[in-house]
PDB file of C-alpha atoms and ligand atoms in Angstrom:
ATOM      1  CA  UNK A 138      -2.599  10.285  -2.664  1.00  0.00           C
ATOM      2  CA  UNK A 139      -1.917   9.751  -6.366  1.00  0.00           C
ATOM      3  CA  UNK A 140      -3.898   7.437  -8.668  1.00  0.00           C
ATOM      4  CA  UNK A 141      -3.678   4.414 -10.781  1.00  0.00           C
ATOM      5  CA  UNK A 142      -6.484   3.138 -13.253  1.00  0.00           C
ATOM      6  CA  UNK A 143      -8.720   4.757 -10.596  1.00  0.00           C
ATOM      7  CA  UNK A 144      -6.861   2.251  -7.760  1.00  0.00           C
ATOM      8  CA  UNK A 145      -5.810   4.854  -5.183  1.00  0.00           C
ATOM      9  CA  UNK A 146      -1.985   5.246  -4.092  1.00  0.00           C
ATOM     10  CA  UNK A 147      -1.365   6.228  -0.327  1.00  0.00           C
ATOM     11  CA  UNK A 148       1.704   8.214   0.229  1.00  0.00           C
ATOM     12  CA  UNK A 149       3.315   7.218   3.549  1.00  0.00           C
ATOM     13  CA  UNK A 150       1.482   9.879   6.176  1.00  0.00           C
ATOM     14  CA  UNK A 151      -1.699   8.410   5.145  1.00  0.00           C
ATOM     15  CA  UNK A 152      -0.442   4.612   5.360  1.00  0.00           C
ATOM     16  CA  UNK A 153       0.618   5.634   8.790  1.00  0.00           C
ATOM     17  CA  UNK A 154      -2.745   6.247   9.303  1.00  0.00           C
ATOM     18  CA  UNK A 155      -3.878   3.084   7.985  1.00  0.00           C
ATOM     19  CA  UNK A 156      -1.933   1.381   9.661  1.00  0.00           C
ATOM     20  CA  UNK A 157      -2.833   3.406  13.440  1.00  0.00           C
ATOM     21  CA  UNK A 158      -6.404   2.426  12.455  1.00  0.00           C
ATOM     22  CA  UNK A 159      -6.154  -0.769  11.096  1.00  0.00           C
ATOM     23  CA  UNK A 160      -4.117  -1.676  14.178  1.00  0.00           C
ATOM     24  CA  UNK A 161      -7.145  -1.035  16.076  1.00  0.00           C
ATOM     25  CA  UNK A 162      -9.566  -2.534  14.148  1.00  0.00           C
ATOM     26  CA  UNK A 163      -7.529  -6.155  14.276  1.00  0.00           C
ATOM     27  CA  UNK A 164      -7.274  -5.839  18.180  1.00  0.00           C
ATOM     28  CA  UNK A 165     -11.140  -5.484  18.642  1.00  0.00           C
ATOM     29  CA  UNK A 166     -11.507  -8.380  15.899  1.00  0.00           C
ATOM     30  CA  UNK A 167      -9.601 -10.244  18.004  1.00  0.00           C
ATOM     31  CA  UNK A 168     -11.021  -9.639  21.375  1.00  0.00           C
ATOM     32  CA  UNK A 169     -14.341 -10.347  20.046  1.00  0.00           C
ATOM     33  CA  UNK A 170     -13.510 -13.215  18.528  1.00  0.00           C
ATOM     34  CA  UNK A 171     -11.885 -14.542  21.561  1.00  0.00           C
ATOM     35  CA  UNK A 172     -15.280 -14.393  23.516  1.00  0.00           C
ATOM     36  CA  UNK A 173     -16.865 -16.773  20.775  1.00  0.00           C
ATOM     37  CA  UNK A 174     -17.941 -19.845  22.664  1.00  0.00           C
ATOM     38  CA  UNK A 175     -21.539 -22.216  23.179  1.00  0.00           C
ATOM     39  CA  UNK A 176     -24.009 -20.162  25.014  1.00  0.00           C
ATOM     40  CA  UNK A 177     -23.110 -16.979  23.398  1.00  0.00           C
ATOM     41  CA  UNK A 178     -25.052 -14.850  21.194  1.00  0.00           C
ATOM     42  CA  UNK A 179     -24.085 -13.024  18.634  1.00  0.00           C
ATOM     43  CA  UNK A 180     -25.630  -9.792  19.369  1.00  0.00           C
ATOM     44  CA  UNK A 181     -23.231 -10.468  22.301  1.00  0.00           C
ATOM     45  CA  UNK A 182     -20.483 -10.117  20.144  1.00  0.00           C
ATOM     46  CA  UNK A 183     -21.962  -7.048  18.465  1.00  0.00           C
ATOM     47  CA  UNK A 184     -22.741  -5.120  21.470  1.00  0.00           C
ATOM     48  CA  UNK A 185     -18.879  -5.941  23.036  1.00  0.00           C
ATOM     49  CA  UNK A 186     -17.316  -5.162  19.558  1.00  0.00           C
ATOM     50  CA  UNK A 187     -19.100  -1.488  19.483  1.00  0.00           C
ATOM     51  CA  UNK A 188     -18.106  -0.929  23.415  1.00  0.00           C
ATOM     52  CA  UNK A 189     -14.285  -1.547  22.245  1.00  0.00           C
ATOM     53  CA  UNK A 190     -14.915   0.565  19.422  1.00  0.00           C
ATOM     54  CA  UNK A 191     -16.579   3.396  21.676  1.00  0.00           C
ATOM     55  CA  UNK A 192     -13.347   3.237  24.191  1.00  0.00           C
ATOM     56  CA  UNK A 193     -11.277   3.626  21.065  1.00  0.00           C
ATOM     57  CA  UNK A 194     -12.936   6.625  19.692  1.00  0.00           C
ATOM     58  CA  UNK A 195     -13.436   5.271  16.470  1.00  0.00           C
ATOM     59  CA  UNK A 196     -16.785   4.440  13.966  1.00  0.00           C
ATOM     60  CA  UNK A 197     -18.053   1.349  13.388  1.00  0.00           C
ATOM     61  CA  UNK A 198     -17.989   1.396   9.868  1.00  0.00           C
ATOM     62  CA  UNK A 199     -20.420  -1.162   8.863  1.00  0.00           C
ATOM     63  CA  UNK A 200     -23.287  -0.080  11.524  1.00  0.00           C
ATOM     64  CA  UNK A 201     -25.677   2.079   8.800  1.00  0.00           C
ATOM     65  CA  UNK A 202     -23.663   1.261   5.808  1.00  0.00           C
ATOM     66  CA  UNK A 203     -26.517   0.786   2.934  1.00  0.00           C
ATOM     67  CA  UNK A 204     -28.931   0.437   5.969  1.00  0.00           C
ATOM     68  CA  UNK A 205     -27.222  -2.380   7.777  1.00  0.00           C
ATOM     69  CA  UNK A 206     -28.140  -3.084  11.810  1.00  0.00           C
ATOM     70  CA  UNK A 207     -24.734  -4.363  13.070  1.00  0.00           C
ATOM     71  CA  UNK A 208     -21.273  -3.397  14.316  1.00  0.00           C
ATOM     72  CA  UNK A 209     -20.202  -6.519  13.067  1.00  0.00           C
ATOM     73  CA  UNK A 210     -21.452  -9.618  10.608  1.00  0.00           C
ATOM     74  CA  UNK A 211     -21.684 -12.492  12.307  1.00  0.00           C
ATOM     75  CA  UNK A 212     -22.255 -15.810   9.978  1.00  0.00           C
ATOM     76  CA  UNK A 213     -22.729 -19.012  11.752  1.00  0.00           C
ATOM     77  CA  UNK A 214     -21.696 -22.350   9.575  1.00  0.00           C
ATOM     78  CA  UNK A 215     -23.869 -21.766   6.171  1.00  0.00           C
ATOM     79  CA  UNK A 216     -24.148 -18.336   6.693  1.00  0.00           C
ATOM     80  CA  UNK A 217     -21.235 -17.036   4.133  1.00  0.00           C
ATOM     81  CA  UNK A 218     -20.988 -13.003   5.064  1.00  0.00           C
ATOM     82  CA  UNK A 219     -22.849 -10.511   6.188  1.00  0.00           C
ATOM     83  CA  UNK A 220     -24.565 -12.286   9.253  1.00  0.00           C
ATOM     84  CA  UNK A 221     -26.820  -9.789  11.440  1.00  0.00           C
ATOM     85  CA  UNK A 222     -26.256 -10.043  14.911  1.00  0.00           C
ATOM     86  CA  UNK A 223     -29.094 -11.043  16.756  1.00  0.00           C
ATOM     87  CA  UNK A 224     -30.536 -13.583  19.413  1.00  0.00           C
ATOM     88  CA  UNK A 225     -28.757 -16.574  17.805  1.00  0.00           C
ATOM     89  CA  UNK A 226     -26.824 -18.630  20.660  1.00  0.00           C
ATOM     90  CA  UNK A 227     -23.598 -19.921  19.138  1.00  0.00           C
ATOM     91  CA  UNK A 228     -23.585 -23.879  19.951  1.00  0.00           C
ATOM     92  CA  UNK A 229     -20.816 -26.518  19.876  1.00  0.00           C
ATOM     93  CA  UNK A 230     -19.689 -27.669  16.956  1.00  0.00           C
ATOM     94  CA  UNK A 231     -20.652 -24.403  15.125  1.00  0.00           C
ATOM     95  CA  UNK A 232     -17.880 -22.491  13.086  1.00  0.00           C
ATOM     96  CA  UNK A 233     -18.389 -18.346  13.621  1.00  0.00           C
ATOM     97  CA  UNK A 234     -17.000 -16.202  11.169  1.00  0.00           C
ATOM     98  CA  UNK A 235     -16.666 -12.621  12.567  1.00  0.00           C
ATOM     99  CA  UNK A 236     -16.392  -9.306  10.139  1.00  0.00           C
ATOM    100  CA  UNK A 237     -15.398  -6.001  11.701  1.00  0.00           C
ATOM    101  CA  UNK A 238     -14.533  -2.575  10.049  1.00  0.00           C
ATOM    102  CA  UNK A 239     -13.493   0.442  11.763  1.00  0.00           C
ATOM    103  CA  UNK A 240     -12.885   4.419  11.006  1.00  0.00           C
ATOM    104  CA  UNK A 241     -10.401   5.913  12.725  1.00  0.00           C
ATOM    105  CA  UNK A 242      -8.671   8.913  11.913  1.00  0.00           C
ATOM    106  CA  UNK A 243     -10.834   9.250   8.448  1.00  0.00           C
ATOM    107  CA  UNK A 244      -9.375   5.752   7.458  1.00  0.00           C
ATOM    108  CA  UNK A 245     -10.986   2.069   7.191  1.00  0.00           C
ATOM    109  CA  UNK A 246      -9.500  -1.180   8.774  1.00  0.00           C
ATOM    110  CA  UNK A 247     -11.801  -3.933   7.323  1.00  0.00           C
ATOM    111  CA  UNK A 248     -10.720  -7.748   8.624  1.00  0.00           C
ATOM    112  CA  UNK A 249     -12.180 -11.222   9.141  1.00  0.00           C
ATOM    113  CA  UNK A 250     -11.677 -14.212  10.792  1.00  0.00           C
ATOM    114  CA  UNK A 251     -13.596 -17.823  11.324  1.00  0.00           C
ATOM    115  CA  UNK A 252     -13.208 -19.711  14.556  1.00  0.00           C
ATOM    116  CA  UNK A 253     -14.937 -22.761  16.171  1.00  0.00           C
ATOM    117  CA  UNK A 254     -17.078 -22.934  18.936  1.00  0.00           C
ATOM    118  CA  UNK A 255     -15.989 -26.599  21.157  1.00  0.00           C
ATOM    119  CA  UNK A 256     -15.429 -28.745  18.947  1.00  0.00           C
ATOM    120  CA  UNK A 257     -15.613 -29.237  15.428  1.00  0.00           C
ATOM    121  CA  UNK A 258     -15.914 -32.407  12.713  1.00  0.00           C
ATOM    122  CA  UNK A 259     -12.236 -32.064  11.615  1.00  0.00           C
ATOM    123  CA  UNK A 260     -13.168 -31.564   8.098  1.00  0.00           C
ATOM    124  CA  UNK A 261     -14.510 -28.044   9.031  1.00  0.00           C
ATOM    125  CA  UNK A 262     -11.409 -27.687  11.056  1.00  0.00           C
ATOM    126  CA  UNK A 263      -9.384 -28.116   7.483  1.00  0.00           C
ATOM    127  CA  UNK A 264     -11.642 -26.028   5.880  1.00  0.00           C
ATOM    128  CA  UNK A 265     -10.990 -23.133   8.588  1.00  0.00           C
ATOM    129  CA  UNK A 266      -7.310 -23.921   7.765  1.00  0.00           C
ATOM    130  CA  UNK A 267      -7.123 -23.824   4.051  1.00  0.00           C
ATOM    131  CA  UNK A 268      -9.073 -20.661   4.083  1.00  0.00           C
ATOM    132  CA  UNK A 269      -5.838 -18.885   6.440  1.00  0.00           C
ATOM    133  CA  UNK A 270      -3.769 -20.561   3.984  1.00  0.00           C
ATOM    134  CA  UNK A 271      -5.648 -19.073   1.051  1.00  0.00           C
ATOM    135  CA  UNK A 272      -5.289 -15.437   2.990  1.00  0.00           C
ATOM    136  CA  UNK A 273      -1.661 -15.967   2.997  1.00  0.00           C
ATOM    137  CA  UNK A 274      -0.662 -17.133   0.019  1.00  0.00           C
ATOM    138  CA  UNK A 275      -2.937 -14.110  -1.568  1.00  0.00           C
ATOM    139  CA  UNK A 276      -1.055 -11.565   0.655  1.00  0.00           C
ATOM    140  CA  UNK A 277       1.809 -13.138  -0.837  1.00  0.00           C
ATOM    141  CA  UNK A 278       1.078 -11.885  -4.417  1.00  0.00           C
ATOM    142  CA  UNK A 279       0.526  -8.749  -3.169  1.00  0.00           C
ATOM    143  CA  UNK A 280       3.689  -7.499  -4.297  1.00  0.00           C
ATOM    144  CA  UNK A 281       4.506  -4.485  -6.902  1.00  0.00           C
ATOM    145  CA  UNK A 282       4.284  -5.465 -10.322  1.00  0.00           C
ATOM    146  CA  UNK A 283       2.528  -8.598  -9.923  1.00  0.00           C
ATOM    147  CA  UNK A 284      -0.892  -8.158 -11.233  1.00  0.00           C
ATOM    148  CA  UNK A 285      -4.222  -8.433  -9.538  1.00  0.00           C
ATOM    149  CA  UNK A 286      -5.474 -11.732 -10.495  1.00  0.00           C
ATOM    150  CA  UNK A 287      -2.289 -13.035  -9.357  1.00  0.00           C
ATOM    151  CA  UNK A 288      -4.053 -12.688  -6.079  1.00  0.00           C
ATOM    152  CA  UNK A 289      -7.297 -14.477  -7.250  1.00  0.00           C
ATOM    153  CA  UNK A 290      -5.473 -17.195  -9.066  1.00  0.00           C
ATOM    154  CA  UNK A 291      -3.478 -18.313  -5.532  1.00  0.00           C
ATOM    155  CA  UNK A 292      -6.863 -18.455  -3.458  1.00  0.00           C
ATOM    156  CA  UNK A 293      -8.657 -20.962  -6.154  1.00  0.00           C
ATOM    157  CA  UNK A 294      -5.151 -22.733  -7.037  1.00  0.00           C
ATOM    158  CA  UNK A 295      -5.476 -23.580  -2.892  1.00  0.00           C
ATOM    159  CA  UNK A 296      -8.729 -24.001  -2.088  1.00  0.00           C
ATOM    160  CA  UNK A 297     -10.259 -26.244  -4.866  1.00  0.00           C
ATOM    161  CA  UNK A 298      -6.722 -28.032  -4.951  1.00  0.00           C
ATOM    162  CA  UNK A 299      -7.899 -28.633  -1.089  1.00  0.00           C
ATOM    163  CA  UNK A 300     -11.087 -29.910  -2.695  1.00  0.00           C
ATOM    164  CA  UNK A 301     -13.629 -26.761  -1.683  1.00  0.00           C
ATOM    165  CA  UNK A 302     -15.352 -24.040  -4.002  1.00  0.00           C
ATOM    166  CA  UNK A 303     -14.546 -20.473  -4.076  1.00  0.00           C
ATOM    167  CA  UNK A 304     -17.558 -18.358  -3.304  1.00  0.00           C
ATOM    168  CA  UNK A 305     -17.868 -16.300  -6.795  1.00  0.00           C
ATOM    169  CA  UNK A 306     -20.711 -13.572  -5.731  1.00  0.00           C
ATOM    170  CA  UNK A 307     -18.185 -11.470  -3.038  1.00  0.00           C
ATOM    171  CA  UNK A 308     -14.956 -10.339  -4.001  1.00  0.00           C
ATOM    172  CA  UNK A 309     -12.227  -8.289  -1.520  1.00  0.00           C
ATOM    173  CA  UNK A 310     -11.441  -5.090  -2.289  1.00  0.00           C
ATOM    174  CA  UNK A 311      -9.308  -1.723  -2.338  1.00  0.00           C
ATOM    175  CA  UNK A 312      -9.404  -0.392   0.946  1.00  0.00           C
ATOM    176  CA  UNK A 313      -8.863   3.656   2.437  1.00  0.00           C
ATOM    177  CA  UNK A 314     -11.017   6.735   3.107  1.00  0.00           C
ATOM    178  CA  UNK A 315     -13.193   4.132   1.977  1.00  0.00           C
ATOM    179  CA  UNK A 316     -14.328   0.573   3.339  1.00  0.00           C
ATOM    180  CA  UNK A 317     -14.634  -0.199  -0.424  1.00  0.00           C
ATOM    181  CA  UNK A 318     -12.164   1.364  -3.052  1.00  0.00           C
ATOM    182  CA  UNK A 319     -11.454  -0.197  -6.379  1.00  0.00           C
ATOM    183  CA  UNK A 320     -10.575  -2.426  -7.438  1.00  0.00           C
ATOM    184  CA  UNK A 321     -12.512  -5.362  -6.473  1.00  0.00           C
ATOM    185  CA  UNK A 322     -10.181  -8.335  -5.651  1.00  0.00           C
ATOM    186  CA  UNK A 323     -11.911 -11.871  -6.922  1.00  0.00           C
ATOM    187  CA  UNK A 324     -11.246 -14.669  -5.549  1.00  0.00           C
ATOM    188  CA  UNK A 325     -11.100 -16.557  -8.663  1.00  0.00           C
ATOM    189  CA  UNK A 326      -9.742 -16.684 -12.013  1.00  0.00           C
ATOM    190  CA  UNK A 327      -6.227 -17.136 -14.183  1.00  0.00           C
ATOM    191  CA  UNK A 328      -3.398 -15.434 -13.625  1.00  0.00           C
ATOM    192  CA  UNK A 329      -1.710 -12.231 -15.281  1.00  0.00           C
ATOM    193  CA  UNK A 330      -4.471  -9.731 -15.627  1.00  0.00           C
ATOM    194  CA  UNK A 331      -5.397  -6.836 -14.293  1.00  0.00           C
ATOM    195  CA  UNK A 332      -4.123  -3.705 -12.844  1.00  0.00           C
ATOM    196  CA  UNK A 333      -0.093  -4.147 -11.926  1.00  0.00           C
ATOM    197  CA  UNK A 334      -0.040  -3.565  -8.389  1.00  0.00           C
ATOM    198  CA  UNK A 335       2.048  -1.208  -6.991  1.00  0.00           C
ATOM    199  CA  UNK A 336       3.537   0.214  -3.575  1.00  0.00           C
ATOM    200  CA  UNK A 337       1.122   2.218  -1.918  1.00  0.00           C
ATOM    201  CA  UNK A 338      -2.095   0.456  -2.448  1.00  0.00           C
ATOM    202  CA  UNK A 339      -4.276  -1.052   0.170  1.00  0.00           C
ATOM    203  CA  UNK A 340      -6.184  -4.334  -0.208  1.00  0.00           C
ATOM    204  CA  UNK A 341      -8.971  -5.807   1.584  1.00  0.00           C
ATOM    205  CA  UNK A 342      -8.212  -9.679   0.504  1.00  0.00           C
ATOM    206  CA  UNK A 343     -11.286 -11.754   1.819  1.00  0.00           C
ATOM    207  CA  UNK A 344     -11.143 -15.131   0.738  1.00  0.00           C
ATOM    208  CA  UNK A 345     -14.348 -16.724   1.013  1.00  0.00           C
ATOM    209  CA  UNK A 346     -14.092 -20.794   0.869  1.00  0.00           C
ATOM    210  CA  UNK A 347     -17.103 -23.502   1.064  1.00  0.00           C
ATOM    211  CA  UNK A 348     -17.362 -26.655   1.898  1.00  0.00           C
ATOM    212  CA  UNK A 349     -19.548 -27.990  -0.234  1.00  0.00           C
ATOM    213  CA  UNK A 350     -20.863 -25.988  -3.832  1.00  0.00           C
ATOM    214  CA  UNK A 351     -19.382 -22.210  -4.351  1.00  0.00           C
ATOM    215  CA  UNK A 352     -23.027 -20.957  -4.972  1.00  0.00           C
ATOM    216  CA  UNK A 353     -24.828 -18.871  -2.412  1.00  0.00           C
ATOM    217  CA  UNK A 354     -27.959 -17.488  -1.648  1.00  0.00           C
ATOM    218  CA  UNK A 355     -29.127 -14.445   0.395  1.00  0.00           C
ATOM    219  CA  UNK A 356     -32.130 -14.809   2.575  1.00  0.00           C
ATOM    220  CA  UNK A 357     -35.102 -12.600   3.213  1.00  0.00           C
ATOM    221  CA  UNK A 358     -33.554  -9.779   5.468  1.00  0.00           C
ATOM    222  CA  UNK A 359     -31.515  -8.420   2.742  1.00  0.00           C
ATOM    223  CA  UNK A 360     -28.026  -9.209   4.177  1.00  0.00           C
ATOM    224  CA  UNK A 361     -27.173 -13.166   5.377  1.00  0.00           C
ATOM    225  CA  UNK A 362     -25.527 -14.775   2.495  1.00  0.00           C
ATOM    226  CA  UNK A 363     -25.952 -18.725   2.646  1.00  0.00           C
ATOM    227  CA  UNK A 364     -24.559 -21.434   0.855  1.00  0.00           C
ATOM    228  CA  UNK A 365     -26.970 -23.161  -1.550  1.00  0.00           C
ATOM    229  CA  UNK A 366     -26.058 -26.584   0.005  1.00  0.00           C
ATOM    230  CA  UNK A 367     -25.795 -25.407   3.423  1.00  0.00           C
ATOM    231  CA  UNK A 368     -22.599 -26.594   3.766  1.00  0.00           C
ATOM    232  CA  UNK A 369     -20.330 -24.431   5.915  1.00  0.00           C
ATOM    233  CA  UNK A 370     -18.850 -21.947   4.734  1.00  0.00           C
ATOM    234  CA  UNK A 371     -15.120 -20.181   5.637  1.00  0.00           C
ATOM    235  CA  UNK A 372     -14.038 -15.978   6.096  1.00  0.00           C
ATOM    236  CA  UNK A 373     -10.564 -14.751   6.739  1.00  0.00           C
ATOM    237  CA  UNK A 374      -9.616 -10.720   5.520  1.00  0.00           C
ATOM    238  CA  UNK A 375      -6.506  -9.001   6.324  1.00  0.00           C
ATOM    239  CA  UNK A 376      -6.681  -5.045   5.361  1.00  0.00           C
ATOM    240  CA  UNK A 377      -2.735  -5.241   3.791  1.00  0.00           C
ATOM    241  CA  UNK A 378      -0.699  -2.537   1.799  1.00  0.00           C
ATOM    242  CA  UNK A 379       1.380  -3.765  -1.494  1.00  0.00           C
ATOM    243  CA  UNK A 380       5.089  -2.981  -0.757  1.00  0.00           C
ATOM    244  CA  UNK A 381       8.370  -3.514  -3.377  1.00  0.00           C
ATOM    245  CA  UNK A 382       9.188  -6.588  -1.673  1.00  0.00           C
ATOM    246  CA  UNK A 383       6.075  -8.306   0.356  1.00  0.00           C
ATOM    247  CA  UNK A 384       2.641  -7.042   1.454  1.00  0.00           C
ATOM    248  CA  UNK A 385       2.532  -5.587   5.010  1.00  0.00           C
ATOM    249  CA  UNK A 386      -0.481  -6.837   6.931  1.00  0.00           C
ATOM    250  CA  UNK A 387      -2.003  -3.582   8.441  1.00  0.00           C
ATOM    251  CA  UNK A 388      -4.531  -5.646  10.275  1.00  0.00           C
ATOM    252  CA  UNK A 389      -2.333  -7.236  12.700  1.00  0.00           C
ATOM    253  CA  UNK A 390      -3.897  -7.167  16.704  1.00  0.00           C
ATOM    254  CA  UNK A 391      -2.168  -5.047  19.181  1.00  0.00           C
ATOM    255  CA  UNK A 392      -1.664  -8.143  21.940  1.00  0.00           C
ATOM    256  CA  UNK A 393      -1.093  -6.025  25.112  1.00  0.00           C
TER     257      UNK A 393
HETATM  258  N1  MF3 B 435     -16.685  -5.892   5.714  1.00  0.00           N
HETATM  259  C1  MF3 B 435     -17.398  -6.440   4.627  1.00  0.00           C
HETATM  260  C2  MF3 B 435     -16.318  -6.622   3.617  1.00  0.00           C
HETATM  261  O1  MF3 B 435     -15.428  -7.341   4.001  1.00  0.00           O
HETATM  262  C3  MF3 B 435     -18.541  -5.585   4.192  1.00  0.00           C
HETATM  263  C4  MF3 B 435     -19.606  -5.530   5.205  1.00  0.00           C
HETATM  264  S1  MF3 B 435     -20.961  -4.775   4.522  1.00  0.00           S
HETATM  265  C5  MF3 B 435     -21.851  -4.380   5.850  1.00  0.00           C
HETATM  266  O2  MF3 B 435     -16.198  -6.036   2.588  1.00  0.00           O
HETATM  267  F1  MF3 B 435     -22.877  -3.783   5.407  1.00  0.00           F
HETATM  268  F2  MF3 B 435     -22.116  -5.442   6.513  1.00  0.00           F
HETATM  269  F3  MF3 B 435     -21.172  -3.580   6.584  1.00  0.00           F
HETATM  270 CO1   CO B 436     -14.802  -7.289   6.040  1.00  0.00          CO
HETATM  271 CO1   CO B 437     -13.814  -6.358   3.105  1.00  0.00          CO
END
């Protein structure tokens, strides 16, 4: 590893390893996220997403981190991030967003994704969509020598141009050793500032997308983040690595 303005460079054995463990954590993302339906609860989720993790020898990286109870966040609708699994039965209509990190091989795989449960008032189905959107068109600035608030500035351009707010108290991240590296990625903000990116450094980009006002709260247990308005609210992270040309998504699900 070398350094940049304290951003941390892999050198290609450890994006390999990245990459083996970020593999990973996508495929039990996806598995768990596949079992989202009405009738099931969340702790559900949790428990199934820490047996996959078990059977893959790797770590859960969020259970204990800063004292927190779950292998995954769950956040149902107005929950934002950071949702702690629990009795909670997923209904129709409800939109789930599902967090997962995972250590394997002494590196973190950190990715999100929102799905709905039955069916869903279309305009929460285009807010699910113009958060993916925001994800890619932020993995698209990813690139060496654009710089970092390239990344932010695509994700607001999109999202309030869709006519939603950008959450502004959680940002994305750098991503390695460590679930969180510098620098932190907002998802806000002009263009053309910032670090220059460059090949070799690994991203956490989280878009976080409401419905209604970008301005959240977090309730009593320490962790669920809510909307103010209690609108719903949208989650989608890819773990990526900046290349010359494009980003690679890391966090791309093994399907077989
Ligand atoms: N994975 C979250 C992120 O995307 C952080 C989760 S914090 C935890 O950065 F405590 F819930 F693990
Ligand atoms: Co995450
Ligand atoms: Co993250």
């Amino acid at each position: 590893m070398s350094r940049r303005k304290g951003i941390i460079i892999k050198n290609a054995s450890e994006l390999k390893a990245m990459h083996i463990s970020a593999r990973k954590t996508a495929t039990i993302l996806h598995k768990v996220a596949a079992k989202v339906a009405p009738g099931v609860t969340t702790s559900e989720l949790d428990e199934y997403a820490a047996e996959l993790a078990r059977k893959e020898d790797g770590i859960c990286t969020f259970y204990g981190y800063h004292g927190y109870p779950g292998h995954i966040c769950a956040s149902i609708n107005e929950e934002v991030v950071h949702g702690i699994p629990g009795r909670r039965v997923i209904r129709d209509g409800d939109v789930v967003s599902i967090d997962f990190g995972l250590t394997y091989g002494g590196f973190v795989g950190d990715t999100a994704t929102t799905v709905a449960a039955g069916t869903i008032h279309p305009e929460w189905q285009r807010l699910l969509d113009v958060t993916r959107i925001c994800l890619e068109v932020a993995i698209a600035k990813a690139v060496e020598g654009n710089r970092l608030s390239d990344i932010s500035h695509a994700v607001q351009s999109l999202a309030e141009g869709a006519g939603f707010s950008v959450v502004r108290d959680f940002v994305g991240h750098g991503i390695g050793r460590e679930m969180h590296e510098e620098p932190q990625i907002k998802n806000y903000g002009p263009p053309g500032r910032g670090p220059v990116l460059k090949s070799g450094m690994t991203l956490a980009i989280e878009p976080m997308i409401n419905l209604g006002i970008h301005r959240t709260q977090t309730l009593g247990d320490g962790w669920t983040v809510i909307t103010a308005d209690r609108q719903p609210s949208a989650h989608f992270e890819h773990t990526v690595a900046v290349g010359k040309e494009r980003a690679e998504i890391l966090t791309i699900p093994d399907l077989d």
